PDB file of C-alpha atoms and ligand atoms in Angstrom:
ATOM      1  CA  MET A   1       0.000   0.000   0.000  1.00  0.00           C
ATOM      2  CA  ARG A   2       1.081   3.549  -0.507  1.00  0.00           C
ATOM      3  CA  ALA A   3       3.499   5.183   1.877  1.00  0.00           C
ATOM      4  CA  ALA A   4       2.489   8.388   3.632  1.00  0.00           C
ATOM      5  CA  GLY A   5       3.201  11.383   1.424  1.00  0.00           C
ATOM      6  CA  ASP A   6       3.143   9.364  -1.787  1.00  0.00           C
ATOM      7  CA  THR A   7       0.377  11.527  -3.211  1.00  0.00           C
ATOM      8  CA  LYS A   8      -0.175  14.741  -5.156  1.00  0.00           C
ATOM      9  CA  VAL A   9      -3.178  17.039  -5.453  1.00  0.00           C
ATOM     10  CA  VAL A  10      -4.842  17.578  -8.836  1.00  0.00           C
ATOM     11  CA  ARG A  11      -7.706  20.076  -9.011  1.00  0.00           C
ATOM     12  CA  GLY A  12      -8.159  19.796  -5.264  1.00  0.00           C
ATOM     13  CA  ILE A  13      -8.317  15.984  -5.179  1.00  0.00           C
ATOM     14  CA  GLU A  14      -5.585  13.857  -3.621  1.00  0.00           C
ATOM     15  CA  VAL A  15      -4.295  11.163  -5.979  1.00  0.00           C
ATOM     16  CA  ARG A  16      -1.243   8.881  -6.069  1.00  0.00           C
ATOM     17  CA  ASN A  17       2.081  10.313  -7.180  1.00  0.00           C
ATOM     18  CA  ASP A  18       3.185   9.464 -10.712  1.00  0.00           C
ATOM     19  CA  PRO A  19       5.000   6.172 -11.267  1.00  0.00           C
ATOM     20  CA  ALA A  20       8.699   6.303 -12.116  1.00  0.00           C
ATOM     21  CA  ARG A  21       9.434   7.296 -15.693  1.00  0.00           C
ATOM     22  CA  GLU A  22      12.641   7.637 -17.700  1.00  0.00           C
ATOM     23  CA  PRO A  23      14.099  11.152 -17.759  1.00  0.00           C
ATOM     24  CA  CYS A  24      13.138  11.539 -21.452  1.00  0.00           C
ATOM     25  CA  PHE A  25       9.485  11.968 -20.469  1.00  0.00           C
ATOM     26  CA  THR A  26       7.724  15.223 -19.615  1.00  0.00           C
ATOM     27  CA  ILE A  27       4.892  14.477 -17.195  1.00  0.00           C
ATOM     28  CA  VAL A  28       1.685  16.528 -17.156  1.00  0.00           C
ATOM     29  CA  HIS A  29      -1.219  15.996 -14.796  1.00  0.00           C
ATOM     30  CA  LEU A  30      -4.404  16.177 -16.860  1.00  0.00           C
ATOM     31  CA  HIS A  31      -5.374  14.278 -19.987  1.00  0.00           C
ATOM     32  CA  HIS A  32      -6.177  17.401 -21.934  1.00  0.00           C
ATOM     33  CA  ASP A  33      -2.541  18.522 -21.569  1.00  0.00           C
ATOM     34  CA  VAL A  34      -1.467  15.428 -23.541  1.00  0.00           C
ATOM     35  CA  PRO A  35      -1.476  16.340 -27.255  1.00  0.00           C
ATOM     36  CA  ASP A  36      -4.179  14.725 -29.381  1.00  0.00           C
ATOM     37  CA  ALA A  37      -4.692  15.769 -32.996  1.00  0.00           C
ATOM     38  CA  GLY A  38      -6.896  12.932 -34.264  1.00  0.00           C
ATOM     39  CA  ASN A  39      -5.626  10.374 -36.787  1.00  0.00           C
ATOM     40  CA  GLU A  40      -5.017  12.166 -40.060  1.00  0.00           C
ATOM     41  CA  THR A  41      -1.390  13.314 -40.070  1.00  0.00           C
ATOM     42  CA  VAL A  42       1.764  11.378 -39.278  1.00  0.00           C
ATOM     43  CA  GLU A  43       2.307  13.624 -36.251  1.00  0.00           C
ATOM     44  CA  ALA A  44      -1.233  12.918 -35.035  1.00  0.00           C
ATOM     45  CA  ARG A  45      -0.608   9.180 -35.395  1.00  0.00           C
ATOM     46  CA  GLN A  46       2.672   9.513 -33.501  1.00  0.00           C
ATOM     47  CA  MET A  47       0.771  11.295 -30.704  1.00  0.00           C
ATOM     48  CA  ARG A  48      -1.773   8.490 -30.569  1.00  0.00           C
ATOM     49  CA  ALA A  49       0.905   5.776 -30.547  1.00  0.00           C
ATOM     50  CA  HIS A  50       2.808   7.648 -27.813  1.00  0.00           C
ATOM     51  CA  ARG A  51      -0.355   7.898 -25.676  1.00  0.00           C
ATOM     52  CA  GLU A  52      -1.157   4.217 -26.250  1.00  0.00           C
ATOM     53  CA  TYR A  53       2.345   3.180 -25.250  1.00  0.00           C
ATOM     54  CA  ASN A  54       2.175   5.011 -21.922  1.00  0.00           C
ATOM     55  CA  GLN A  55      -1.374   3.742 -21.390  1.00  0.00           C
ATOM     56  CA  GLU A  56      -0.235   0.132 -21.729  1.00  0.00           C
ATOM     57  CA  VAL A  57       2.681   0.745 -19.356  1.00  0.00           C
ATOM     58  CA  GLN A  58       0.322   2.263 -16.760  1.00  0.00           C
ATOM     59  CA  THR A  59      -2.059  -0.681 -17.062  1.00  0.00           C
ATOM     60  CA  LEU A  60       0.834  -3.076 -16.537  1.00  0.00           C
ATOM     61  CA  GLU A  61       1.866  -1.094 -13.460  1.00  0.00           C
ATOM     62  CA  VAL A  62      -1.659  -1.144 -12.005  1.00  0.00           C
ATOM     63  CA  ALA A  63      -2.005  -4.923 -12.460  1.00  0.00           C
ATOM     64  CA  ALA A  64       1.451  -5.460 -10.928  1.00  0.00           C
ATOM     65  CA  LEU A  65       0.581  -3.183  -7.997  1.00  0.00           C
ATOM     66  CA  CYS A  66      -2.530  -5.284  -7.320  1.00  0.00           C
ATOM     67  CA  LEU A  67      -0.295  -8.367  -7.031  1.00  0.00           C
ATOM     68  CA  VAL A  68       2.027  -6.544  -4.628  1.00  0.00           C
ATOM     69  CA  ASP A  69      -0.700  -4.951  -2.503  1.00  0.00           C
ATOM     70  CA  PHE A  70      -3.041  -7.965  -2.207  1.00  0.00           C
ATOM     71  CA  PRO A  71      -0.875 -11.039  -1.575  1.00  0.00           C
ATOM     72  CA  ASP A  72      -3.794 -12.824   0.115  1.00  0.00           C
ATOM     73  CA  ALA A  73      -6.184 -12.514  -2.849  1.00  0.00           C
ATOM     74  CA  PRO A  74      -7.427 -15.855  -4.237  1.00  0.00           C
ATOM     75  CA  TRP A  75      -4.698 -17.631  -6.197  1.00  0.00           C
ATOM     76  CA  GLU A  76      -6.780 -17.864  -9.403  1.00  0.00           C
ATOM     77  CA  LEU A  77      -7.352 -14.114  -9.340  1.00  0.00           C
ATOM     78  CA  ARG A  78      -3.642 -13.473  -8.783  1.00  0.00           C
ATOM     79  CA  MET A  79      -2.918 -15.711 -11.784  1.00  0.00           C
ATOM     80  CA  GLU A  80      -5.306 -13.631 -13.908  1.00  0.00           C
ATOM     81  CA  LEU A  81      -3.501 -10.455 -12.804  1.00  0.00           C
ATOM     82  CA  ALA A  82      -0.106 -12.028 -13.535  1.00  0.00           C
ATOM     83  CA  ARG A  83      -1.258 -13.057 -17.023  1.00  0.00           C
ATOM     84  CA  GLN A  84      -2.555  -9.541 -17.503  1.00  0.00           C
ATOM     85  CA  CYS A  85       0.912  -8.158 -16.673  1.00  0.00           C
ATOM     86  CA  TRP A  86       2.338 -10.302 -19.468  1.00  0.00           C
ATOM     87  CA  ASP A  87      -0.372  -9.134 -21.901  1.00  0.00           C
ATOM     88  CA  GLU A  88       0.089  -5.454 -21.056  1.00  0.00           C
ATOM     89  CA  ALA A  89       3.881  -5.735 -21.379  1.00  0.00           C
ATOM     90  CA  ARG A  90       3.416  -7.182 -24.885  1.00  0.00           C
ATOM     91  CA  HIS A  91       0.914  -4.433 -25.719  1.00  0.00           C
ATOM     92  CA  ALA A  92       3.403  -1.793 -24.570  1.00  0.00           C
ATOM     93  CA  GLU A  93       6.118  -3.333 -26.719  1.00  0.00           C
ATOM     94  CA  LEU A  94       3.806  -3.474 -29.768  1.00  0.00           C
ATOM     95  CA  SER A  95       2.772   0.147 -29.222  1.00  0.00           C
ATOM     96  CA  LEU A  96       6.370   1.280 -28.911  1.00  0.00           C
ATOM     97  CA  ARG A  97       7.317  -0.544 -32.120  1.00  0.00           C
ATOM     98  CA  HIS A  98       4.346   1.059 -33.835  1.00  0.00           C
ATOM     99  CA  LEU A  99       5.464   4.509 -32.607  1.00  0.00           C
ATOM    100  CA  GLU A 100       8.998   3.890 -33.811  1.00  0.00           C
ATOM    101  CA  GLY A 101       7.670   2.663 -37.163  1.00  0.00           C
ATOM    102  CA  LEU A 102       6.016   6.056 -37.542  1.00  0.00           C
ATOM    103  CA  GLY A 103       9.358   7.753 -36.908  1.00  0.00           C
ATOM    104  CA  GLY A 104       8.515   8.568 -33.287  1.00  0.00           C
ATOM    105  CA  TRP A 105      10.377   8.006 -30.046  1.00  0.00           C
ATOM    106  CA  LYS A 106       9.784   7.791 -26.294  1.00  0.00           C
ATOM    107  CA  GLY A 107       9.427  11.235 -24.765  1.00  0.00           C
ATOM    108  CA  MET A 108       8.513  13.096 -27.951  1.00  0.00           C
ATOM    109  CA  PHE A 109       5.240  14.263 -26.335  1.00  0.00           C
ATOM    110  CA  PRO A 110       4.122  14.888 -22.738  1.00  0.00           C
ATOM    111  CA  ILE A 111       2.454  12.013 -20.894  1.00  0.00           C
ATOM    112  CA  ALA A 112      -0.117  11.860 -18.080  1.00  0.00           C
ATOM    113  CA  ASN A 113      -0.491   8.991 -15.622  1.00  0.00           C
ATOM    114  CA  LEU A 114      -3.905   9.785 -14.250  1.00  0.00           C
ATOM    115  CA  ASP A 115      -5.263   6.232 -14.482  1.00  0.00           C
ATOM    116  CA  TRP A 116      -2.436   5.046 -12.218  1.00  0.00           C
ATOM    117  CA  SER A 117      -2.852   8.044  -9.933  1.00  0.00           C
ATOM    118  CA  VAL A 118      -6.548   7.255  -9.473  1.00  0.00           C
ATOM    119  CA  VAL A 119      -6.495   3.460  -9.175  1.00  0.00           C
ATOM    120  CA  ALA A 120      -3.413   3.297  -6.956  1.00  0.00           C
ATOM    121  CA  MET A 121      -5.282   5.387  -4.342  1.00  0.00           C
ATOM    122  CA  LEU A 122      -7.904   2.654  -3.883  1.00  0.00           C
ATOM    123  CA  ASP A 123      -7.143   0.377  -0.973  1.00  0.00           C
ATOM    124  CA  SER A 124      -9.325  -2.625  -1.797  1.00  0.00           C
ATOM    125  CA  LEU A 125      -8.999  -5.060  -4.670  1.00  0.00           C
ATOM    126  CA  PRO A 126     -12.745  -4.998  -5.541  1.00  0.00           C
ATOM    127  CA  ALA A 127     -12.538  -1.194  -5.866  1.00  0.00           C
ATOM    128  CA  ARG A 128      -9.521  -1.456  -8.177  1.00  0.00           C
ATOM    129  CA  LEU A 129     -11.207  -4.108 -10.349  1.00  0.00           C
ATOM    130  CA  ALA A 130     -14.301  -1.899 -10.571  1.00  0.00           C
ATOM    131  CA  VAL A 131     -12.406   1.244 -11.566  1.00  0.00           C
ATOM    132  CA  GLN A 132      -9.425  -0.079 -13.548  1.00  0.00           C
ATOM    133  CA  HIS A 133     -10.920  -3.065 -15.354  1.00  0.00           C
ATOM    134  CA  ARG A 134     -14.634  -2.611 -15.311  1.00  0.00           C
ATOM    135  CA  THR A 135     -14.552   1.127 -16.022  1.00  0.00           C
ATOM    136  CA  PHE A 136     -11.250   2.269 -17.571  1.00  0.00           C
ATOM    137  CA  GLU A 137     -10.342  -0.865 -19.536  1.00  0.00           C
ATOM    138  CA  ALA A 138     -13.956  -1.523 -20.548  1.00  0.00           C
ATOM    139  CA  GLY A 139     -14.261   2.087 -21.734  1.00  0.00           C
ATOM    140  CA  SER A 140     -11.024   1.876 -23.733  1.00  0.00           C
ATOM    141  CA  LEU A 141     -12.222  -1.405 -25.199  1.00  0.00           C
ATOM    142  CA  ASP A 142     -15.354   0.268 -26.543  1.00  0.00           C
ATOM    143  CA  ILE A 143     -13.340   3.065 -28.137  1.00  0.00           C
ATOM    144  CA  GLU A 144     -10.584   0.888 -29.599  1.00  0.00           C
ATOM    145  CA  ILE A 145     -12.989  -1.707 -31.060  1.00  0.00           C
ATOM    146  CA  ALA A 146     -14.774   1.152 -32.827  1.00  0.00           C
ATOM    147  CA  ALA A 147     -11.408   2.410 -34.140  1.00  0.00           C
ATOM    148  CA  VAL A 148     -10.524  -0.842 -35.977  1.00  0.00           C
ATOM    149  CA  PRO A 149     -12.805  -0.379 -39.041  1.00  0.00           C
ATOM    150  CA  MET A 150     -11.886   3.318 -39.145  1.00  0.00           C
ATOM    151  CA  LEU A 151      -8.173   2.426 -39.304  1.00  0.00           C
ATOM    152  CA  TYR A 152      -8.809  -0.072 -42.120  1.00  0.00           C
ATOM    153  CA  ASP A 153     -10.803   2.588 -43.988  1.00  0.00           C
ATOM    154  CA  MET A 154      -7.878   4.969 -43.643  1.00  0.00           C
ATOM    155  CA  GLY A 155      -5.509   2.350 -45.055  1.00  0.00           C
ATOM    156  CA  HIS A 156      -3.657   1.833 -41.754  1.00  0.00           C
ATOM    157  CA  ASP A 157      -3.996  -1.949 -41.942  1.00  0.00           C
ATOM    158  CA  GLY A 158      -1.040  -2.730 -39.684  1.00  0.00           C
ATOM    159  CA  HIS A 159      -2.345  -0.493 -36.911  1.00  0.00           C
ATOM    160  CA  ALA A 160      -5.854  -1.929 -37.338  1.00  0.00           C
ATOM    161  CA  GLU A 161      -4.553  -5.509 -36.994  1.00  0.00           C
ATOM    162  CA  MET A 162      -2.471  -4.617 -33.954  1.00  0.00           C
ATOM    163  CA  THR A 163      -5.442  -2.912 -32.277  1.00  0.00           C
ATOM    164  CA  ASP A 164      -7.699  -5.880 -33.027  1.00  0.00           C
ATOM    165  CA  ALA A 165      -5.188  -8.308 -31.493  1.00  0.00           C
ATOM    166  CA  ILE A 166      -4.711  -6.156 -28.385  1.00  0.00           C
ATOM    167  CA  GLU A 167      -8.440  -5.781 -27.848  1.00  0.00           C
ATOM    168  CA  ALA A 168      -8.907  -9.567 -27.913  1.00  0.00           C
ATOM    169  CA  ASP A 169      -6.722  -9.636 -24.765  1.00  0.00           C
ATOM    170  CA  GLU A 170      -8.561  -6.673 -23.266  1.00  0.00           C
ATOM    171  CA  VAL A 171     -11.898  -8.483 -23.484  1.00  0.00           C
ATOM    172  CA  GLN A 172     -10.423 -11.164 -21.230  1.00  0.00           C
ATOM    173  CA  HIS A 173      -9.154  -8.571 -18.716  1.00  0.00           C
ATOM    174  CA  VAL A 174     -12.598  -7.045 -18.388  1.00  0.00           C
ATOM    175  CA  ARG A 175     -14.217 -10.488 -18.266  1.00  0.00           C
ATOM    176  CA  PHE A 176     -12.086 -11.829 -15.417  1.00  0.00           C
ATOM    177  CA  ALA A 177     -12.662  -8.634 -13.440  1.00  0.00           C
ATOM    178  CA  ASN A 178     -16.425  -8.930 -13.926  1.00  0.00           C
ATOM    179  CA  GLU A 179     -16.375 -12.574 -12.841  1.00  0.00           C
ATOM    180  CA  TRP A 180     -14.224 -11.885  -9.785  1.00  0.00           C
ATOM    181  CA  LEU A 181     -16.189  -8.816  -8.758  1.00  0.00           C
ATOM    182  CA  LYS A 182     -19.322 -10.966  -8.626  1.00  0.00           C
ATOM    183  CA  ARG A 183     -17.524 -13.653  -6.597  1.00  0.00           C
ATOM    184  CA  LEU A 184     -15.901 -11.185  -4.199  1.00  0.00           C
ATOM    185  CA  THR A 185     -19.073  -9.186  -3.584  1.00  0.00           C
ATOM    186  CA  ASP A 186     -21.139 -12.376  -3.118  1.00  0.00           C
ATOM    187  CA  ALA A 187     -18.624 -13.666  -0.567  1.00  0.00           C
ATOM    188  CA  GLN A 188     -18.136 -10.371   1.232  1.00  0.00           C
ATOM    189  CA  PRO A 189     -20.954  -7.794   1.266  1.00  0.00           C
ATOM    190  CA  ARG A 190     -18.465  -5.148   2.498  1.00  0.00           C
ATOM    191  CA  ALA A 191     -16.914  -5.272  -0.987  1.00  0.00           C
ATOM    192  CA  VAL A 192     -20.127  -3.770  -2.416  1.00  0.00           C
ATOM    193  CA  LEU A 193     -19.618  -0.709  -0.226  1.00  0.00           C
ATOM    194  CA  GLN A 194     -15.963  -0.478  -1.267  1.00  0.00           C
ATOM    195  CA  VAL A 195     -16.971  -0.514  -4.934  1.00  0.00           C
ATOM    196  CA  ALA A 196     -19.765   2.020  -4.410  1.00  0.00           C
ATOM    197  CA  ALA A 197     -17.438   4.400  -2.552  1.00  0.00           C
ATOM    198  CA  ALA A 198     -14.772   4.061  -5.258  1.00  0.00           C
ATOM    199  CA  MET A 199     -17.253   4.799  -8.045  1.00  0.00           C
ATOM    200  CA  ALA A 200     -18.596   7.858  -6.195  1.00  0.00           C
ATOM    201  CA  TRP A 201     -15.027   9.121  -5.743  1.00  0.00           C
ATOM    202  CA  LEU A 202     -14.308   8.466  -9.435  1.00  0.00           C
ATOM    203  CA  ARG A 203     -17.330  10.520 -10.441  1.00  0.00           C
ATOM    204  CA  ARG A 204     -16.025  13.452  -8.384  1.00  0.00           C
ATOM    205  CA  LEU A 205     -12.679  13.080 -10.065  1.00  0.00           C
ATOM    206  CA  VAL A 206     -14.156  13.029 -13.565  1.00  0.00           C
ATOM    207  CA  GLU A 207     -16.022  16.214 -12.744  1.00  0.00           C
ATOM    208  CA  ALA A 208     -12.950  17.916 -11.271  1.00  0.00           C
ATOM    209  CA  THR A 209     -10.326  16.859 -13.809  1.00  0.00           C
ATOM    210  CA  SER A 210     -10.039  16.120 -17.478  1.00  0.00           C
ATOM    211  CA  LEU A 211     -10.056  12.387 -16.796  1.00  0.00           C
ATOM    212  CA  ASP A 212     -11.544  11.353 -20.115  1.00  0.00           C
ATOM    213  CA  PRO A 213     -15.291  11.001 -19.478  1.00  0.00           C
ATOM    214  CA  LEU A 214     -15.748   9.226 -22.817  1.00  0.00           C
ATOM    215  CA  LYS A 215     -13.591   6.413 -21.541  1.00  0.00           C
ATOM    216  CA  VAL A 216     -15.867   6.088 -18.553  1.00  0.00           C
ATOM    217  CA  ILE A 217     -19.152   6.134 -20.429  1.00  0.00           C
ATOM    218  CA  ALA A 218     -18.620   4.870 -23.998  1.00  0.00           C
ATOM    219  CA  THR A 219     -20.187   1.498 -24.735  1.00  0.00           C
ATOM    220  CA  ASN A 220     -19.967  -1.175 -27.365  1.00  0.00           C
ATOM    221  CA  ASP A 221     -22.835  -3.507 -26.476  1.00  0.00           C
ATOM    222  CA  GLU A 222     -21.578  -6.650 -28.158  1.00  0.00           C
ATOM    223  CA  THR A 223     -18.045  -6.402 -26.792  1.00  0.00           C
ATOM    224  CA  ARG A 224     -19.254  -5.576 -23.309  1.00  0.00           C
ATOM    225  CA  GLN A 225     -21.480  -8.634 -23.275  1.00  0.00           C
ATOM    226  CA  MET A 226     -18.507 -10.736 -24.415  1.00  0.00           C
ATOM    227  CA  ALA A 227     -16.578  -9.249 -21.505  1.00  0.00           C
ATOM    228  CA  GLY A 228     -19.180 -10.405 -18.996  1.00  0.00           C
ATOM    229  CA  PHE A 229     -21.446  -7.404 -18.521  1.00  0.00           C
ATOM    230  CA  SER A 230     -25.154  -8.229 -18.256  1.00  0.00           C
ATOM    231  CA  ARG A 231     -27.638  -6.675 -20.705  1.00  0.00           C
ATOM    232  CA  ALA A 232     -28.979  -4.497 -17.877  1.00  0.00           C
ATOM    233  CA  GLU A 233     -25.479  -3.229 -17.082  1.00  0.00           C
ATOM    234  CA  VAL A 234     -24.787  -2.420 -20.741  1.00  0.00           C
ATOM    235  CA  ALA A 235     -28.097  -0.562 -20.992  1.00  0.00           C
ATOM    236  CA  HIS A 236     -27.294   1.386 -17.821  1.00  0.00           C
ATOM    237  CA  VAL A 237     -23.882   2.495 -19.099  1.00  0.00           C
ATOM    238  CA  ALA A 238     -25.294   3.271 -22.543  1.00  0.00           C
ATOM    239  CA  SER A 239     -27.839   5.595 -20.916  1.00  0.00           C
ATOM    240  CA  MET A 240     -24.986   7.685 -19.461  1.00  0.00           C
ATOM    241  CA  ASP A 241     -24.277   9.216 -22.851  1.00  0.00           C
ATOM    242  CA  GLN A 242     -24.448  12.872 -21.889  1.00  0.00           C
ATOM    243  CA  PRO A 243     -21.049  14.525 -22.258  1.00  0.00           C
ATOM    244  CA  MET A 244     -19.635  15.809 -19.013  1.00  0.00           C
ATOM    245  CA  PRO A 245     -19.274  19.607 -18.866  1.00  0.00           C
ATOM    246  CA  ASP A 246     -15.762  21.009 -18.715  1.00  0.00           C
ATOM    247  CA  PRO A 247     -15.156  21.892 -15.074  1.00  0.00           C
ATOM    248  CA  PRO A 248     -14.821  25.544 -14.078  1.00  0.00           C
ATOM    249  CA  GLY A 249     -11.283  26.833 -14.544  1.00  0.00           C
ATOM    250  CA  ALA A 250     -10.402  24.029 -16.977  1.00  0.00           C
ATOM    251  CA  ALA A 251      -7.751  26.191 -18.591  1.00  0.00           C
ATOM    252  CA  ASN A 252      -5.830  26.482 -15.319  1.00  0.00           C
ATOM    253  CA  SER A 253      -4.898  22.855 -15.029  1.00  0.00           C
ATOM    254  CA  GLY A 254      -2.114  21.251 -13.087  1.00  0.00           C
ATOM    255  CA  PRO A 255      -1.528  19.939  -9.648  1.00  0.00           C
ATOM    256  CA  SER A 256      -1.184  22.079  -6.608  1.00  0.00           C
ATOM    257  CA  ASP A 257       2.216  21.898  -5.003  1.00  0.00           C
ATOM    258  CA  ASP A 258       1.095  20.351  -1.737  1.00  0.00           C
TER     259      ASP A 258
HETATM  260 FE1  FE2 B 301      -3.446  -3.487 -22.882  1.00  0.00          FE
HETATM  261 FE1  FE2 B 302      -5.833  -4.690 -20.302  1.00  0.00          FE
END
């Protein structure tokens, strides 16, 4: 678990300090400070590949932290998390090769580690599965699955194939989290409260920061059902399709220094 003082404050909310990064990286603290110019130009594609690389590294770090922080979790769940570490490491390597194939390099754009900073604050495994897997990874899954035909249409076949292969792994990550959340909350009613508190805290964070609300609310019905969400759950998430308003003072982003 986190040591005292291992936190920072972003838009008035205490989150975990950034994970270690090589000196080549410039770290920013909100997603909207990470450059994103769509998919059309080579520079825009380099930006996307750079973001995806750091995203995969963060996801690896979160899964590894769950193994470190919860040594008494059921063995089968720890095996799922260990397999996930292997998957995310391969995804990071693929993303880095893709970036380099586009003429890019590590550190060419700023990065943000907000997913890590949010999930690593949660002190129960059910809460982390609910936020990291069931919300962040499921949301990314929806977006990336939708991107595959678009990438083929644009003639980026290699990127489309890579994304398709990665998302096949991601379905399994969301599925095991859904299965284990049901088992853990059935066995221990207190876990329901931990999940509810984590989701309420996440909502505050989305409202206060530029944590990508699309990632939290986008849905792809078919993929979500493959990943173990019930029809009712998919319908509930799909109904949350109102864009979140930009918080007041959005232009003055950045962490406080305490
Ligand atoms: Fe991944
Ligand atoms: Fe994943």
